[in-house]
Coordinates of N, CA and C in Angstrom, one line a residue:
Chain A
G114 N 107.2 81.8 63.7 CA 107.2 82.8 62.9 C 108.6 83.5 62.3
A115 N 108.7 84.3 61.5 CA 109.9 84.8 60.9 C 111.2 85.2 61.9
G116 N 112.3 84.8 61.6 CA 113.3 84.8 62.6 C 114.1 86.2 62.4
V117 N 115.2 86.4 63.0 CA 116.2 87.5 62.5 C 116.4 87.5 61.0
S118 N 116.4 88.4 60.3 CA 116.6 88.3 59.0 C 118.0 89.6 58.8
Q119 N 118.9 89.1 58.2 CA 120.1 90.0 57.7 C 120.3 89.9 56.1
S120 N 120.6 90.9 55.9 CA 121.2 91.3 54.2 C 122.3 92.3 54.4
P121 N 123.2 91.9 53.3 CA 123.2 90.9 52.4 C 123.4 89.4 53.1
S122 N 123.2 88.6 52.7 CA 124.2 87.4 53.3 C 125.5 87.4 53.0
N123 N 126.0 88.1 51.7 CA 127.2 88.1 51.7 C 127.7 89.9 51.0
K124 N 128.7 90.1 50.9 CA 129.3 90.7 50.6 C 130.9 91.2 50.7
V125 N 131.5 91.5 49.1 CA 132.6 91.8 49.0 C 132.8 93.2 48.4
T126 N 133.9 93.9 49.0 CA 133.9 95.3 49.1 C 135.6 95.6 49.1
E127 N 135.5 96.7 48.2 CA 137.4 96.9 48.0 C 137.7 97.6 49.4
K128 N 138.9 97.6 49.8 CA 139.4 98.3 50.9 C 138.9 99.9 50.7
G129 N 138.8 100.7 51.7 CA 138.5 102.1 51.7 C 136.9 102.3 51.3
K130 N 136.1 101.6 50.9 CA 134.5 101.7 50.5 C 133.9 101.7 51.8
D131 N 133.0 102.1 51.9 CA 131.7 101.9 52.8 C 130.7 101.0 53.0
V132 N 130.7 100.1 53.6 CA 129.7 99.2 53.6 C 128.3 99.4 54.7
E133 N 127.1 98.9 54.1 CA 126.2 99.1 55.2 C 125.0 97.7 55.2
L134 N 125.2 97.4 56.5 CA 124.7 95.7 56.5 C 123.1 96.3 57.2
R135 N 122.5 95.2 57.0 CA 120.6 95.4 57.7 C 120.5 94.3 58.4
C136 N 119.6 94.9 59.3 CA 119.4 93.5 60.1 C 117.7 94.1 60.3
D137 N 116.8 93.0 60.5 CA 115.5 92.8 61.0 C 115.3 91.8 62.0
P138 N 114.7 92.6 63.0 CA 115.0 91.7 64.2 C 113.6 91.2 64.3
I139 N 113.2 90.4 65.0 CA 111.6 89.6 65.2 C 111.1 90.5 65.7
S140 N 110.1 90.5 65.5 CA 108.9 91.7 65.6 C 108.4 91.2 67.3
G141 N 108.6 92.7 67.9 CA 108.1 92.5 69.1 C 109.4 92.5 69.9
H142 N 110.5 92.4 69.4 CA 111.7 92.2 70.3 C 112.5 93.9 70.3
T143 N 112.7 94.0 71.8 CA 113.2 95.5 71.9 C 114.4 95.5 72.0
A144 N 115.0 94.4 72.3 CA 116.5 94.4 72.4 C 117.3 93.9 70.8
L145 N 118.0 95.0 70.4 CA 118.7 94.2 69.3 C 120.2 94.6 69.5
Y146 N 121.2 93.6 69.1 CA 122.6 93.4 69.2 C 123.2 93.2 67.9
W147 N 124.4 93.7 68.0 CA 125.6 93.3 66.6 C 126.8 93.0 67.0
Y148 N 127.1 91.7 66.7 CA 128.2 91.1 67.2 C 129.1 90.7 65.6
R149 N 130.3 90.5 66.1 CA 131.3 90.3 65.0 C 131.7 88.8 65.3
Q150 N 132.3 87.8 64.5 CA 132.7 86.5 64.4 C 133.7 86.6 63.2
S151 N 135.0 86.7 63.8 CA 136.2 86.6 62.9 C 136.5 85.3 62.7
L152 N 137.1 84.6 61.5 CA 137.4 83.2 61.1 C 137.8 82.4 62.6
G153 N 136.7 81.4 62.7 CA 137.6 80.5 64.0 C 137.3 81.2 65.3
Q154 N 136.8 82.1 65.4 CA 136.6 83.0 66.6 C 135.7 83.1 67.4
G155 N 135.5 83.8 68.3 CA 134.1 83.7 69.1 C 133.2 84.8 68.9
L156 N 132.5 85.1 70.0 CA 131.6 86.3 69.2 C 132.3 87.8 70.0
E157 N 132.2 88.6 69.3 CA 132.9 89.8 69.9 C 131.7 90.6 69.9
F158 N 131.4 91.3 70.8 CA 129.9 92.7 71.2 C 130.4 93.6 70.4
L159 N 129.4 93.9 69.7 CA 129.9 95.4 69.0 C 129.2 96.7 69.8
I160 N 127.5 96.3 69.5 CA 126.6 97.7 69.9 C 125.2 96.9 70.5
Y161 N 124.5 97.4 71.2 CA 123.6 97.1 72.0 C 122.4 98.2 71.9
F162 N 121.2 98.1 71.2 CA 120.2 98.6 71.4 C 118.7 98.0 72.5
Q163 N 118.3 99.2 73.2 CA 117.5 98.3 73.9 C 116.2 99.7 73.9
G164 N 114.9 99.4 73.4 CA 114.1 100.3 73.3 C 114.2 101.9 72.7
N165 N 113.8 102.8 73.7 CA 114.3 104.1 73.0 C 115.8 104.6 73.8
S166 N 116.1 103.6 74.5 CA 117.4 104.3 75.4 C 118.6 104.2 74.3
A167 N 119.4 105.4 75.1 CA 120.5 105.6 73.9 C 121.5 104.1 74.0
P168 N 122.1 104.1 72.8 CA 122.7 102.3 72.6 C 123.9 102.7 73.5
D169 N 124.0 101.5 73.7 CA 125.6 101.2 74.3 C 126.4 100.8 72.7
K170 N 127.8 101.6 72.7 CA 128.5 101.6 71.6 C 129.7 101.1 72.5
S171 N 130.0 100.5 73.3 CA 131.3 100.2 73.6 C 132.0 99.0 73.5
G172 N 131.3 98.4 72.5 CA 132.6 97.4 71.6 C 132.4 98.0 70.4
L173 N 132.4 99.1 69.9 CA 132.7 99.1 68.7 C 134.3 99.4 68.3
P174 N 134.9 98.8 67.5 CA 136.4 98.8 67.6 C 137.0 100.2 66.9
S175 N 136.7 101.0 66.7 CA 136.8 102.1 66.1 C 135.7 102.9 65.4
D176 N 136.1 104.5 65.4 CA 135.2 105.7 64.9 C 134.6 105.3 63.4
R177 N 135.3 104.1 62.7 CA 135.0 104.1 61.5 C 133.3 103.2 61.3
F178 N 133.2 102.3 62.6 CA 131.8 101.9 63.0 C 130.9 102.4 63.5
S179 N 129.6 102.6 62.8 CA 128.3 103.1 63.5 C 127.5 102.3 63.0
A180 N 126.2 102.6 64.1 CA 125.1 101.7 63.9 C 123.8 102.5 64.2
E181 N 122.9 102.5 63.5 CA 121.5 102.9 63.9 C 120.3 102.0 63.8
R182 N 119.1 102.5 64.6 CA 118.3 101.7 65.0 C 116.9 102.6 64.6
T183 N 116.0 102.3 63.8 CA 115.0 103.4 63.5 C 113.9 102.8 63.5
G184 N 113.1 103.6 64.6 CA 111.5 103.1 64.7 C 111.6 101.8 65.5
G185 N 112.8 101.7 66.2 CA 112.9 100.7 67.2 C 113.2 99.3 66.5
S186 N 112.9 99.2 65.5 CA 112.9 97.8 64.6 C 114.1 97.9 63.7
V187 N 114.3 98.4 62.4 CA 115.2 97.6 61.7 C 117.0 98.7 62.2
S188 N 118.1 97.6 62.1 CA 119.0 98.1 62.4 C 119.6 98.2 61.4
T189 N 121.0 99.2 61.2 CA 121.9 99.7 60.4 C 123.2 99.7 60.9
L190 N 124.3 98.5 60.1 CA 125.8 98.9 60.8 C 126.4 99.2 59.7
T191 N 127.0 100.4 59.8 CA 127.8 100.9 58.8 C 129.2 100.9 59.0
I192 N 130.3 100.4 57.9 CA 131.5 100.5 58.3 C 132.4 101.5 57.4
Q193 N 133.0 102.7 57.6 CA 133.1 103.4 56.8 C 134.8 103.0 56.4
R194 N 135.5 103.5 55.0 CA 136.5 103.2 54.9 C 137.0 102.0 55.3
T195 N 136.4 100.6 54.9 CA 136.7 99.4 55.3 C 138.1 99.2 55.0
Q196 N 138.4 98.1 56.0 CA 140.0 97.6 56.0 C 139.8 96.3 55.8
Q197 N 141.2 95.4 55.6 CA 141.4 94.2 55.4 C 140.8 93.3 56.8
E198 N 141.2 94.3 57.9 CA 140.8 93.5 59.0 C 139.5 93.5 59.7
D199 N 138.7 94.3 58.7 CA 137.3 94.2 59.3 C 136.7 93.0 58.3
S200 N 137.2 92.2 57.7 CA 136.4 91.1 57.1 C 136.2 90.2 58.5
A201 N 135.0 89.7 58.3 CA 134.2 88.7 59.3 C 132.8 88.5 59.3
V202 N 132.3 88.2 60.1 CA 131.0 87.7 60.1 C 130.1 88.5 60.7
Y203 N 129.3 89.2 60.4 CA 128.5 90.1 61.4 C 127.3 89.7 61.4
L204 N 127.3 89.3 62.8 CA 125.9 88.8 63.2 C 125.0 89.5 64.1
C205 N 123.7 89.4 64.0 CA 122.8 90.4 64.6 C 121.9 89.4 65.4
A206 N 121.5 90.0 66.5 CA 120.3 89.3 67.3 C 119.7 90.4 67.9
S207 N 118.6 89.5 68.4 CA 117.4 90.3 69.2 C 116.9 89.1 70.1
S208 N 115.8 90.0 71.2 CA 115.8 89.3 72.3 C 114.3 90.2 72.6
L209 N 113.7 89.4 73.6 CA 112.2 89.7 74.0 C 112.6 91.2 74.8
A210 N 113.7 91.1 75.5 CA 113.9 92.2 76.6 C 115.6 92.1 76.9
S211 N 116.3 92.9 77.5 CA 117.2 92.7 77.8 C 117.5 90.9 78.7
T212 N 118.7 90.5 77.9 CA 118.4 89.1 78.1 C 118.7 88.7 79.6
G213 N 117.8 87.6 79.6 CA 117.7 86.9 80.9 C 117.4 85.7 80.7
Y214 N 117.3 84.8 81.7 CA 117.1 83.1 81.5 C 115.7 82.7 80.5
N215 N 115.1 83.7 80.2 CA 113.8 83.3 79.7 C 113.8 84.5 78.8
S216 N 114.9 85.0 78.1 CA 114.8 85.6 77.0 C 116.2 85.7 76.5
P217 N 116.5 84.8 75.4 CA 117.8 84.2 75.0 C 118.1 85.2 73.7
L218 N 119.1 85.2 73.1 CA 119.2 86.0 72.0 C 118.7 84.9 70.9
H219 N 118.1 85.6 69.9 CA 118.2 85.0 68.4 C 118.9 85.5 67.6
F220 N 119.6 84.8 67.0 CA 120.7 85.2 66.0 C 120.3 85.2 64.0
G221 N 120.5 86.2 63.5 CA 120.4 86.1 62.2 C 121.6 84.9 61.7
N222 N 121.6 84.9 60.5 CA 122.5 84.0 59.8 C 124.0 84.9 59.4
G223 N 124.1 85.9 59.8 CA 125.0 86.8 59.7 C 125.2 87.2 58.2
T224 N 126.0 88.3 58.0 CA 126.7 88.6 56.8 C 128.1 89.0 56.7
R225 N 128.4 88.0 55.8 CA 130.1 87.6 55.5 C 130.3 88.8 54.8
L226 N 131.5 89.5 55.6 CA 132.0 90.5 54.6 C 133.0 90.3 54.5
T227 N 133.8 90.4 52.8 CA 135.2 90.5 52.8 C 135.8 91.4 52.2
V228 N 136.5 92.1 52.5 CA 137.4 93.2 52.5 C 138.5 93.0 51.4
T229 N 138.6 93.2 50.1 CA 140.0 93.1 49.3 C 140.7 94.0 48.7
Chain B
Q220 N 137.4 93.2 82.9 CA 136.8 92.5 82.2 C 136.4 91.2 82.5
Q221 N 135.1 90.7 82.2 CA 134.4 89.7 82.6 C 135.0 88.5 81.8
Q222 N 135.2 87.3 81.8 CA 135.6 86.6 80.8 C 135.0 85.1 81.0
V223 N 134.8 84.5 79.9 CA 134.9 83.1 80.2 C 135.6 82.2 79.1
K224 N 136.7 81.3 79.8 CA 137.6 80.3 78.9 C 136.9 79.4 78.8
Q225 N 137.0 79.0 77.7 CA 136.2 77.6 77.0 C 137.5 76.7 76.5
S226 N 137.2 75.1 76.5 CA 138.0 74.3 76.4 C 137.4 73.0 76.0
P227 N 137.8 72.3 75.1 CA 139.0 72.4 74.1 C 138.3 73.5 73.1
Q228 N 139.6 73.7 72.1 CA 139.4 74.4 71.2 C 138.4 73.7 69.9
S229 N 138.9 72.2 69.9 CA 138.4 71.5 68.8 C 138.2 70.0 69.6
L230 N 137.4 69.1 69.1 CA 136.8 68.0 70.0 C 136.6 66.9 68.5
I231 N 137.2 65.8 68.5 CA 136.7 64.7 67.6 C 136.3 63.4 68.4
V232 N 135.0 63.3 68.4 CA 134.6 61.9 69.0 C 133.6 61.1 68.2
Q233 N 133.6 60.0 68.7 CA 133.3 58.7 67.7 C 131.8 58.8 68.1
K234 N 130.8 58.5 66.9 CA 129.4 58.5 67.0 C 129.3 57.4 68.5
G235 N 128.3 57.7 69.4 CA 127.9 57.0 70.4 C 128.4 57.7 71.1
G236 N 129.7 58.2 71.6 CA 130.5 58.8 72.6 C 129.9 59.7 73.4
I237 N 130.9 60.5 74.1 CA 130.5 61.3 75.1 C 131.3 62.5 74.8
S238 N 130.6 63.7 74.2 CA 131.4 64.9 74.3 C 131.3 65.8 75.5
I239 N 132.4 66.1 75.7 CA 132.4 67.3 76.9 C 133.3 68.7 76.6
I240 N 132.7 69.6 76.7 CA 133.2 71.1 76.7 C 133.3 71.4 77.9
N241 N 134.3 72.3 78.6 CA 134.2 73.2 79.5 C 134.3 74.3 79.5
C242 N 134.3 75.0 80.4 CA 134.4 76.7 80.6 C 134.3 77.0 81.7
A243 N 135.1 78.0 82.0 CA 135.8 78.4 83.5 C 135.3 80.0 83.3
Y244 N 134.6 80.7 84.3 CA 134.6 81.9 84.3 C 135.3 82.8 85.4
E245 N 135.2 84.0 85.3 CA 136.3 84.8 86.5 C 135.3 85.6 87.3
N246 N 134.6 86.1 86.8 CA 133.3 86.8 88.0 C 132.5 86.2 88.6
T247 N 132.2 86.4 89.8 CA 131.1 85.8 90.4 C 129.7 86.3 90.7
A248 N 130.0 87.5 89.9 CA 128.0 88.3 89.5 C 127.9 87.5 88.6
F249 N 126.6 86.6 88.5 CA 126.1 86.2 86.9 C 124.7 85.7 87.2
D250 N 124.1 85.8 86.1 CA 122.5 85.4 86.1 C 122.5 84.1 85.7
Y251 N 122.8 83.6 84.7 CA 122.7 82.4 84.0 C 123.4 82.3 83.4
F252 N 123.8 80.9 82.6 CA 125.0 80.5 82.0 C 124.0 79.8 80.5
P253 N 124.2 80.4 79.6 CA 123.7 79.4 78.2 C 124.3 78.9 77.7
W254 N 124.4 77.8 76.8 CA 125.1 76.9 75.7 C 124.2 77.7 74.2
Y255 N 125.3 77.8 73.2 CA 124.7 78.2 71.7 C 125.3 77.3 71.3
Q256 N 124.5 76.7 70.2 CA 125.2 76.0 69.0 C 124.9 76.9 67.6
Q257 N 126.2 76.2 66.9 CA 126.2 77.3 65.6 C 126.9 76.1 64.6
F258 N 125.4 76.1 63.6 CA 126.3 75.0 62.5 C 126.8 76.1 61.2
P259 N 127.5 75.6 60.6 CA 128.1 76.5 59.5 C 127.2 77.1 58.5
G260 N 127.6 78.5 58.4 CA 126.7 79.6 57.8 C 125.5 79.9 58.3
K261 N 125.1 79.3 59.6 CA 124.2 80.0 60.4 C 124.4 80.9 61.4
G262 N 123.7 81.6 62.0 CA 123.6 82.1 63.3 C 123.8 81.1 64.6
P263 N 124.4 81.4 65.7 CA 124.4 80.8 66.9 C 122.9 80.4 67.6
A264 N 122.3 79.5 67.9 CA 121.1 79.5 68.6 C 121.2 78.7 70.2
L265 N 120.2 79.2 71.0 CA 120.2 78.6 72.1 C 119.8 76.9 72.1
L266 N 120.9 76.3 72.9 CA 120.7 75.0 73.1 C 120.1 74.6 74.5
I267 N 120.9 75.2 75.2 CA 120.3 74.8 77.1 C 121.1 75.6 77.9
A268 N 120.3 76.0 78.7 CA 120.9 77.1 79.6 C 120.5 76.5 81.2
I269 N 121.6 77.3 82.2 CA 121.5 76.5 83.6 C 121.4 78.3 84.4
R270 N 120.5 77.9 85.7 CA 120.6 79.1 86.5 C 121.9 78.6 87.4
P271 N 122.4 79.6 88.0 CA 123.4 79.3 89.3 C 122.9 78.6 90.1
D272 N 121.8 78.5 90.8 CA 121.0 77.9 91.8 C 120.6 76.3 91.6
V273 N 121.3 75.8 90.4 CA 121.3 74.5 90.4 C 122.3 73.8 89.9
S274 N 122.9 72.3 90.4 CA 124.3 72.2 89.7 C 124.2 71.2 88.8
E275 N 122.6 70.8 87.8 CA 122.9 69.9 86.8 C 121.7 70.5 86.3
K276 N 121.5 70.4 84.8 CA 120.5 70.4 83.8 C 120.5 69.4 83.2
K277 N 119.6 68.8 82.7 CA 119.7 67.9 81.6 C 118.5 67.9 80.7
E278 N 118.8 68.1 79.4 CA 117.5 68.0 78.0 C 117.9 66.8 77.1
G279 N 117.2 66.1 77.2 CA 117.6 65.1 76.2 C 118.8 64.6 76.1
R280 N 119.6 64.3 75.5 CA 121.0 63.9 75.5 C 122.2 65.3 75.7
F281 N 121.7 66.4 76.1 CA 122.5 67.3 76.4 C 122.3 67.6 78.2
T282 N 123.4 67.9 78.8 CA 123.5 67.9 80.0 C 124.6 68.9 80.5
I283 N 123.9 70.3 81.1 CA 125.0 71.0 81.9 C 125.5 70.6 83.2
S284 N 126.4 70.7 83.6 CA 127.2 70.8 84.7 C 127.4 72.1 85.4
F285 N 127.4 72.1 86.6 CA 127.8 73.7 87.2 C 128.4 73.3 88.5
N286 N 129.5 73.9 88.6 CA 130.6 73.8 89.7 C 130.8 74.9 90.1
K287 N 130.1 75.8 91.2 CA 130.1 77.3 91.8 C 131.5 77.2 92.1
S288 N 131.9 76.1 92.9 CA 133.1 76.4 94.1 C 134.4 76.7 93.0
A289 N 134.7 76.0 92.1 CA 135.3 75.8 91.0 C 135.2 76.6 89.9
K290 N 133.9 77.4 90.1 CA 133.8 78.4 88.8 C 133.9 78.0 87.7
Q291 N 133.3 76.7 87.4 CA 133.3 75.9 86.4 C 131.9 75.5 85.6
F292 N 131.8 75.5 84.6 CA 130.4 74.5 84.0 C 130.9 74.1 82.7
S293 N 130.2 72.8 82.6 CA 130.5 72.1 81.2 C 129.1 71.6 80.6
L294 N 129.4 70.9 79.6 CA 128.2 70.6 78.8 C 128.6 69.4 78.2
H295 N 127.9 68.4 78.3 CA 128.2 66.8 78.2 C 127.2 66.5 76.9
I296 N 127.5 66.0 76.0 CA 126.6 65.6 75.0 C 126.6 63.8 75.1
M297 N 125.7 63.4 75.4 CA 125.8 61.8 75.5 C 125.0 61.1 74.0
D298 N 125.8 59.8 73.9 CA 125.3 59.5 72.7 C 125.7 60.5 71.3
S299 N 126.8 60.8 71.2 CA 126.9 61.9 70.2 C 126.8 61.5 68.9
Q300 N 126.4 62.0 67.8 CA 125.7 61.9 66.5 C 126.5 62.8 65.8
P301 N 126.5 62.5 64.2 CA 127.2 63.0 63.5 C 126.5 64.3 63.3
G302 N 125.1 64.4 63.5 CA 124.2 65.8 63.5 C 124.5 66.7 64.4
D303 N 125.6 66.2 65.4 CA 125.8 66.8 66.6 C 127.0 68.0 66.3
S304 N 127.8 67.4 64.8 CA 128.6 68.3 64.6 C 128.5 69.9 64.5
A305 N 129.1 70.5 65.2 CA 128.9 72.1 65.2 C 129.9 72.9 65.7
T306 N 129.6 74.1 66.1 CA 130.7 74.7 67.0 C 129.5 75.0 68.4
Y307 N 130.4 75.1 69.8 CA 129.4 75.2 70.8 C 130.3 76.5 71.3
F308 N 129.2 77.3 71.7 CA 129.6 78.2 72.6 C 129.0 78.3 74.0
C309 N 129.7 78.4 75.0 CA 129.4 78.9 76.5 C 129.2 80.4 76.4
A310 N 128.5 80.7 77.4 CA 128.1 81.8 77.4 C 128.1 82.6 79.0
F311 N 127.9 83.9 79.3 CA 127.7 84.3 80.7 C 127.3 85.4 80.7
H312 N 126.1 85.6 81.5 CA 125.3 86.6 81.7 C 125.1 87.1 82.9
T313 N 125.4 88.5 82.9 CA 125.7 89.0 84.5 C 124.7 89.7 84.8
G314 N 123.7 89.9 84.2 CA 122.2 90.6 84.9 C 122.5 92.1 83.9
G315 N 123.1 92.2 83.3 CA 122.8 93.5 82.3 C 122.7 93.0 81.3
F316 N 123.1 93.7 80.2 CA 122.5 93.4 78.5 C 123.5 92.7 77.9
K317 N 124.7 92.4 78.4 CA 126.0 92.3 77.5 C 125.8 90.1 77.7
T318 N 126.0 89.1 76.9 CA 126.4 88.0 77.0 C 127.6 88.1 76.7
I319 N 128.3 87.5 77.5 CA 130.2 87.2 77.3 C 130.2 85.7 76.6
F320 N 130.7 85.5 75.4 CA 130.8 84.2 74.9 C 132.5 83.8 75.2
G321 N 132.4 82.4 75.1 CA 133.6 82.0 74.7 C 134.0 81.7 73.8
A322 N 135.3 81.3 73.2 CA 135.9 81.4 71.9 C 135.4 80.3 71.2
G323 N 134.7 79.0 71.7 CA 133.9 78.1 70.9 C 134.9 77.0 70.7
T324 N 134.0 76.0 70.7 CA 134.6 74.5 70.5 C 134.1 73.9 69.3
R325 N 134.9 73.7 68.3 CA 134.6 72.6 66.9 C 134.5 71.1 67.2
L326 N 133.2 70.8 67.3 CA 132.9 69.4 67.6 C 132.9 68.7 66.3
F327 N 133.3 67.6 65.9 CA 133.4 66.7 65.0 C 133.0 65.5 65.3
V328 N 131.8 65.1 64.9 CA 131.8 63.4 65.7 C 131.4 62.4 64.1
K329 N 132.4 61.5 64.3 CA 132.9 60.8 63.4 C 131.6 59.6 63.4
A330 N 131.1 59.2 62.0 CA 130.2 58.0 61.7 C 130.7 57.1 62.1

């Protein structure tokens, strides 16, 4: 079946502009995550959605970052007033439930964001 | 803050050789340890995972070894192939929803 889909695959924006990144999780997956991967770095947790529960936003680096998940499916990560340090690959992942041994993360291919 | 420390940062191995990547964790509360493999331009994908009640798990050429007393686990890739060239992430799952990732190891297998 279809995997996690992210769009756009690449985004170049000017400093100070707002950007929206989209994630379509695997159908039936109730948990959705956003991670950030800077060049040559590991995966930095940003935010987590599980069903209809309030999202855990503890990883968002500043109040310029926000995310929504509509109808328990599609999610949008919004970055306002982008800064050059926001340049990174933003990865979305979904899982069947909260992750466990039998419920691994399934990642999309990411959105590469470049802030000029 | 729970952390997992991964080494080496990069690794070059001859074709047919053994690739070894190590991870050390600090917290003792954990569910399982997954390893993810990431090719350039792609998202990470689960490669293999181990539960804490076993000391070793093997899947084909990939083996995870777990040393609970030393708080370490490692990935061994036997008979390494150029197609194994990728970035490998160890991870740490504590039973909540967060999966904490290591910094990654860039593996290059020379033909």
